[in-house]
Short mmCIF file of C-alpha atoms in Angstrom, two decimals:
data_model
loop_
_atom_site.label_atom_id
_atom_site.label_comp_id
_atom_site.label_asym_id
_atom_site.label_seq_id
_atom_site.Cartn_x
_atom_site.Cartn_y
_atom_site.Cartn_z
CA MET J 1 2.42 27.27 -2.41
CA PRO J 2 6.21 27.63 -2.08
CA THR J 3 8.29 24.59 -1.25
CA PRO J 4 8.86 24.50 2.51
CA PHE J 5 12.57 24.97 3.06
CA ARG J 6 14.82 26.94 5.36
CA ILE J 7 18.47 26.87 6.34
CA ASP J 8 19.81 27.90 9.74
CA THR J 9 23.55 28.20 10.09
CA SER J 10 25.41 28.27 13.40
CA ARG J 11 29.05 27.80 14.39
CA ILE J 12 30.90 25.31 16.53
CA ASP J 13 34.47 26.60 16.81
CA ASP J 14 35.66 26.91 13.20
CA ILE J 15 32.90 24.67 11.82
CA SER J 16 29.69 25.93 10.19
CA VAL J 17 26.65 23.80 11.01
CA MET J 18 23.90 24.17 8.41
CA VAL J 19 20.53 22.78 9.44
CA LEU J 20 18.56 21.90 6.30
CA ASP J 21 14.86 21.99 7.15
CA GLY J 22 12.25 20.88 4.60
CA GLN J 23 12.66 19.98 0.96
CA VAL J 24 15.52 20.67 -1.45
CA ASP J 25 14.24 20.50 -5.01
CA ALA J 26 14.82 22.45 -8.22
CA HIS J 27 12.99 25.41 -6.67
CA THR J 28 14.88 25.59 -3.36
CA ALA J 29 18.32 24.28 -4.43
CA PRO J 30 19.53 27.79 -5.39
CA ARG J 31 18.99 28.92 -1.77
CA PHE J 32 21.05 25.99 -0.54
CA GLU J 33 23.75 26.89 -3.06
CA GLU J 34 23.75 30.54 -1.93
CA ALA J 35 24.03 29.50 1.71
CA ILE J 36 27.12 27.36 1.06
CA GLN J 37 28.63 30.07 -1.12
CA ALA J 38 28.12 32.60 1.67
CA GLU J 39 30.06 30.38 4.06
CA LEU J 40 32.92 29.99 1.59
CA THR J 41 32.99 33.71 0.89
CA ALA J 42 33.29 34.30 4.64
CA GLY J 43 36.27 31.94 4.69
CA HIS J 44 34.44 29.05 6.36
CA GLN J 45 35.61 25.89 4.62
CA ARG J 46 34.43 23.37 7.21
CA ILE J 47 30.73 22.65 6.88
CA ILE J 48 28.39 20.18 8.53
CA ALA J 49 25.10 19.58 6.72
CA ASP J 50 22.64 18.54 9.46
CA CYS J 51 19.91 16.65 7.59
CA ALA J 52 17.71 15.63 10.54
CA LYS J 53 14.90 17.87 9.27
CA LEU J 54 15.59 17.32 5.56
CA THR J 55 12.52 15.42 4.37
CA TYR J 56 13.22 15.32 0.64
CA ILE J 57 16.06 15.95 -1.81
CA SER J 58 16.08 15.77 -5.61
CA SER J 59 19.03 15.75 -7.99
CA ALA J 60 19.08 19.56 -7.93
CA GLY J 61 19.98 19.45 -4.25
CA LEU J 62 22.34 16.51 -4.63
CA GLY J 63 24.08 18.43 -7.39
CA VAL J 64 24.73 21.34 -4.98
CA PHE J 65 26.64 19.04 -2.62
CA MET J 66 28.67 17.68 -5.50
CA SER J 67 29.34 21.03 -7.12
CA PHE J 68 31.14 22.43 -4.06
CA ILE J 69 33.01 19.45 -2.71
CA GLU J 70 36.05 19.63 -4.98
CA GLU J 71 36.54 23.37 -4.42
CA ILE J 72 36.15 23.01 -0.67
CA ARG J 73 38.60 20.14 -0.43
CA GLU J 74 41.14 21.92 -2.60
CA SER J 75 41.15 24.69 0.00
CA GLY J 76 41.57 22.22 2.88
CA GLY J 77 37.95 22.04 4.03
CA ASP J 78 35.18 19.47 3.78
CA ILE J 79 31.44 18.92 3.97
CA LYS J 80 30.37 16.31 6.52
CA ILE J 81 26.78 15.08 6.33
CA CYS J 82 24.84 13.87 9.37
CA SER J 83 21.47 12.78 10.81
CA VAL J 84 20.05 11.58 7.49
CA ILE J 85 16.55 10.05 7.48
CA PRO J 86 16.19 6.69 5.67
CA LYS J 87 14.51 7.83 2.43
CA VAL J 88 17.03 10.63 1.95
CA GLN J 89 19.82 8.17 2.80
CA ALA J 90 18.49 5.87 0.06
CA THR J 91 18.69 8.73 -2.45
CA PHE J 92 22.25 9.53 -1.35
CA GLU J 93 23.26 5.90 -1.75
CA ILE J 94 21.93 5.62 -5.30
CA LEU J 95 24.40 8.33 -6.28
CA GLY J 96 27.25 6.83 -4.27
CA PHE J 97 27.41 9.66 -1.73
CA GLN J 98 28.75 7.29 0.91
CA ASP J 99 31.93 6.98 -1.19
CA ILE J 100 32.29 10.72 -1.70
CA PHE J 101 31.23 12.18 1.65
CA ASP J 102 31.65 11.37 5.32
CA ILE J 103 28.09 10.59 6.44
CA VAL J 104 27.79 10.20 10.21
CA ALA J 105 25.14 9.78 12.89
CA ASP J 106 24.79 13.27 14.33
CA VAL J 107 26.38 16.71 14.74
CA PRO J 108 28.77 15.71 17.58
CA ALA J 109 29.98 12.78 15.45
CA ALA J 110 30.52 15.15 12.50
CA VAL J 111 32.51 17.56 14.70
CA GLN J 112 34.57 14.63 15.94
CA ARG J 113 35.16 13.49 12.34
CA PHE J 114 36.53 16.93 11.49
CA ARG J 115 38.96 16.59 14.39
CA GLU J 116 40.09 13.10 13.34
CA SER J 117 39.88 13.38 9.56
CA PRO J 118 39.59 16.96 8.24
CA VAL J 119 39.07 15.65 4.69
CA LYS J 120 37.40 12.31 3.90
CA GLU J 121 40.00 9.66 3.35
CA ALA J 122 39.73 7.67 0.12
CA MET P 1 -27.05 -16.77 -13.37
CA ALA P 2 -26.63 -14.22 -10.64
CA PRO P 3 -24.73 -11.18 -11.72
CA GLY P 4 -21.17 -10.97 -10.43
CA PRO P 5 -20.03 -8.17 -8.22
CA LEU P 6 -19.93 -4.84 -9.92
CA VAL P 7 -16.31 -3.93 -10.62
CA LEU P 8 -15.82 -0.35 -11.58
CA PRO P 9 -12.89 0.29 -13.89
CA GLN P 10 -10.03 2.19 -12.30
CA THR P 11 -10.30 5.56 -13.91
CA PRO P 12 -6.95 7.15 -14.73
CA PHE P 13 -6.04 10.12 -12.62
CA THR P 14 -4.87 12.86 -14.98
CA ARG P 15 -3.57 16.37 -14.46
CA ARG P 16 -2.44 19.01 -16.94
CA VAL P 17 0.16 21.25 -15.30
CA PRO P 18 2.19 24.16 -16.64
CA ALA P 19 5.93 23.77 -17.29
CA SER P 20 6.92 25.66 -14.17
CA THR P 21 8.01 25.16 -10.57
CA ALA P 22 4.37 25.53 -9.53
CA GLY P 23 3.40 22.92 -12.10
CA VAL P 24 5.97 20.45 -10.78
CA ARG P 25 4.55 20.98 -7.30
CA ASP P 26 0.97 20.51 -8.56
CA ALA P 27 1.96 17.19 -10.11
CA SER P 28 3.62 16.09 -6.87
CA ASP P 29 0.51 17.06 -4.89
CA ALA P 30 -1.66 15.13 -7.36
CA LEU P 31 0.56 12.08 -6.90
CA THR P 32 0.16 12.29 -3.12
CA LYS P 33 -3.60 12.55 -3.55
CA PHE P 34 -3.60 9.57 -5.94
CA PHE P 35 -1.77 7.42 -3.38
CA ALA P 36 -4.20 8.48 -0.64
CA GLU P 37 -7.33 7.90 -2.73
CA ARG P 38 -6.19 4.46 -3.86
CA GLY P 39 -5.08 3.51 -0.34
CA LEU P 40 -1.55 2.76 -1.57
CA ASN P 41 1.38 2.10 0.71
CA SER P 42 2.76 5.52 1.51
CA SER P 43 6.26 4.10 2.06
CA SER P 44 6.54 3.82 -1.75
CA LEU P 45 5.40 7.38 -2.33
CA TRP P 46 8.80 9.07 -1.97
CA ARG P 47 10.29 7.06 -4.87
CA PHE P 48 7.55 8.29 -7.18
CA GLN P 49 7.83 11.83 -5.83
CA VAL P 50 11.54 11.95 -6.65
CA ALA P 51 10.96 10.35 -10.07
CA VAL P 52 8.12 12.69 -11.05
CA ASP P 53 10.07 15.71 -9.76
CA GLU P 54 13.13 14.71 -11.81
CA VAL P 55 11.15 14.14 -15.00
CA LEU P 56 9.10 17.31 -14.81
CA SER P 57 12.02 19.50 -13.70
CA ASN P 58 13.99 18.17 -16.66
CA ILE P 59 11.14 18.97 -19.06
CA VAL P 60 10.87 22.51 -17.66
CA GLN P 61 14.61 23.23 -17.74
CA HIS P 62 15.87 21.28 -20.73
CA GLY P 63 12.73 20.52 -22.75
CA TYR P 64 11.00 23.88 -22.76
CA GLY P 65 14.14 25.87 -21.86
CA GLY P 66 12.72 27.47 -18.71
CA GLU P 67 9.47 28.23 -16.98
CA SER P 68 6.41 28.72 -19.18
CA ASP P 69 2.72 27.91 -19.47
CA ALA P 70 3.43 25.06 -21.91
CA PRO P 71 1.42 21.97 -20.96
CA ILE P 72 2.65 18.79 -19.33
CA ASP P 73 0.09 16.00 -19.03
CA VAL P 74 0.61 13.58 -16.16
CA THR P 75 -1.48 10.44 -15.67
CA PHE P 76 -1.33 8.13 -12.65
CA GLU P 77 -2.73 4.60 -12.85
CA LEU P 78 -2.69 1.47 -10.74
CA LEU P 79 -2.32 -1.50 -13.07
CA ALA P 80 -1.70 -5.05 -11.85
CA GLY P 81 0.08 -3.97 -8.69
CA GLU P 82 2.18 -1.34 -10.43
CA VAL P 83 1.80 2.39 -10.21
CA VAL P 84 2.25 3.66 -13.76
CA VAL P 85 2.96 7.33 -14.35
CA THR P 86 2.73 8.65 -17.91
CA VAL P 87 4.21 12.07 -18.64
CA ILE P 88 3.53 13.71 -22.00
CA ASP P 89 4.96 17.03 -23.21
CA ASP P 90 5.22 19.05 -26.41
CA ALA P 91 8.91 19.96 -26.11
CA PRO P 92 11.38 19.00 -28.87
CA PRO P 93 12.15 15.27 -29.07
CA PHE P 94 14.25 14.16 -26.12
CA ASP P 95 14.87 10.62 -24.94
CA PRO P 96 16.18 10.88 -21.37
CA LEU P 97 17.18 7.22 -21.48
CA SER P 98 19.87 8.14 -24.00
CA VAL P 99 21.73 10.27 -21.44
CA PRO P 100 24.78 8.32 -20.21
CA ARG P 101 25.09 7.50 -16.53
CA PRO P 102 27.30 10.13 -14.89
CA ALA P 103 30.41 8.99 -13.09
CA THR P 104 30.22 10.46 -9.62
CA THR P 105 33.93 11.17 -9.82
CA ASP P 106 33.51 13.33 -12.93
CA ARG P 107 34.05 17.02 -12.50
CA LEU P 108 30.77 18.90 -12.55
CA GLU P 109 31.40 20.47 -15.92
CA ASP P 110 32.00 17.02 -17.42
CA ARG P 111 28.65 15.64 -16.34
CA PRO P 112 25.79 15.60 -18.83
CA PRO P 113 22.91 17.97 -17.99
CA GLY P 114 20.18 16.14 -16.13
CA GLY P 115 22.38 13.06 -15.84
CA LEU P 116 22.15 12.79 -12.07
CA GLY P 117 18.38 13.03 -12.12
CA ILE P 118 17.98 10.47 -14.87
CA HIS P 119 20.27 8.05 -13.06
CA LEU P 120 18.15 8.52 -9.93
CA LEU P 121 14.99 7.97 -11.95
CA LYS P 122 16.19 4.70 -13.48
CA SER P 123 17.34 3.46 -10.07
CA LEU P 124 14.06 4.25 -8.33
CA MET P 125 11.68 2.82 -10.95
CA ASP P 126 11.31 -0.77 -12.15
CA ARG P 127 10.57 0.40 -15.67
CA VAL P 128 11.17 3.61 -17.64
CA GLU P 129 10.09 3.77 -21.28
CA TYR P 130 10.32 6.61 -23.77
CA ALA P 131 8.42 7.04 -27.04
CA ARG P 132 7.81 9.90 -29.44
CA CYS P 133 4.08 9.69 -30.22
CA GLU P 134 2.13 12.00 -32.51
CA GLY P 135 4.73 14.72 -32.15
CA ARG P 136 4.87 14.55 -28.35
CA ASN P 137 7.35 13.10 -25.87
CA ARG P 138 5.84 10.26 -23.86
CA LEU P 139 7.66 8.87 -20.83
CA VAL P 140 6.27 6.00 -18.79
CA LEU P 141 7.55 5.33 -15.25
CA ALA P 142 6.41 2.23 -13.42
CA ALA P 143 7.20 0.40 -10.22
CA ARG P 144 5.45 -2.13 -8.01
CA VAL P 145 3.91 -0.80 -4.81
#
């Protein structure tokens, strides 16, 4: 049985909102990677990862976030993460994601963060 | 003297899965079933799911060098309040505990392969032990539930 995972991407002004739905593991991480790459190729450097429906993430998925962040910030964009459920939040925290990424409550808060702080401040 | 209550030994719960994405999923499903059958607190399940996923994915990618039918033996046990997961494979010797912890500020190309996953694994489990036994890799993961 394939790992349940889908990504739906929509736009709010110049921001891409990617809804991650299901599980990101070694099997599905390449699809997540392709989806981010497609946004960058289209010139969309501002991305919100909406994790409300993300039920599980392994290091393969965490590695996708980390592999793009430098490139995106070098071109003036950012990835903001929002709506994270507690067990996924715990996984993020083990790897220190809260120091690397802006992690906020929901999509409106992530949009607002882009307005106030286009790139996470150190 | 009246006989004491009959206590059945906890039989280990073992699965042999192939070194593939499907095998990793089979092992994860078996873990879920083990927790359900033993009536274990499901709030602890996710930690073991991540740990087992990391270990088996590492064996598939780095141990066997990609997907194959090579065997991975996974055993789940409940011992003195700990869930103990033993993973045995026939890949070349590899001690994941020897991989240094990655600095999250390192550039991607500077991070050791599998380093993120192994760091996660060590953080989620109370105990991780590696041994090379009879020509096989043997990794034990344990945490209280």
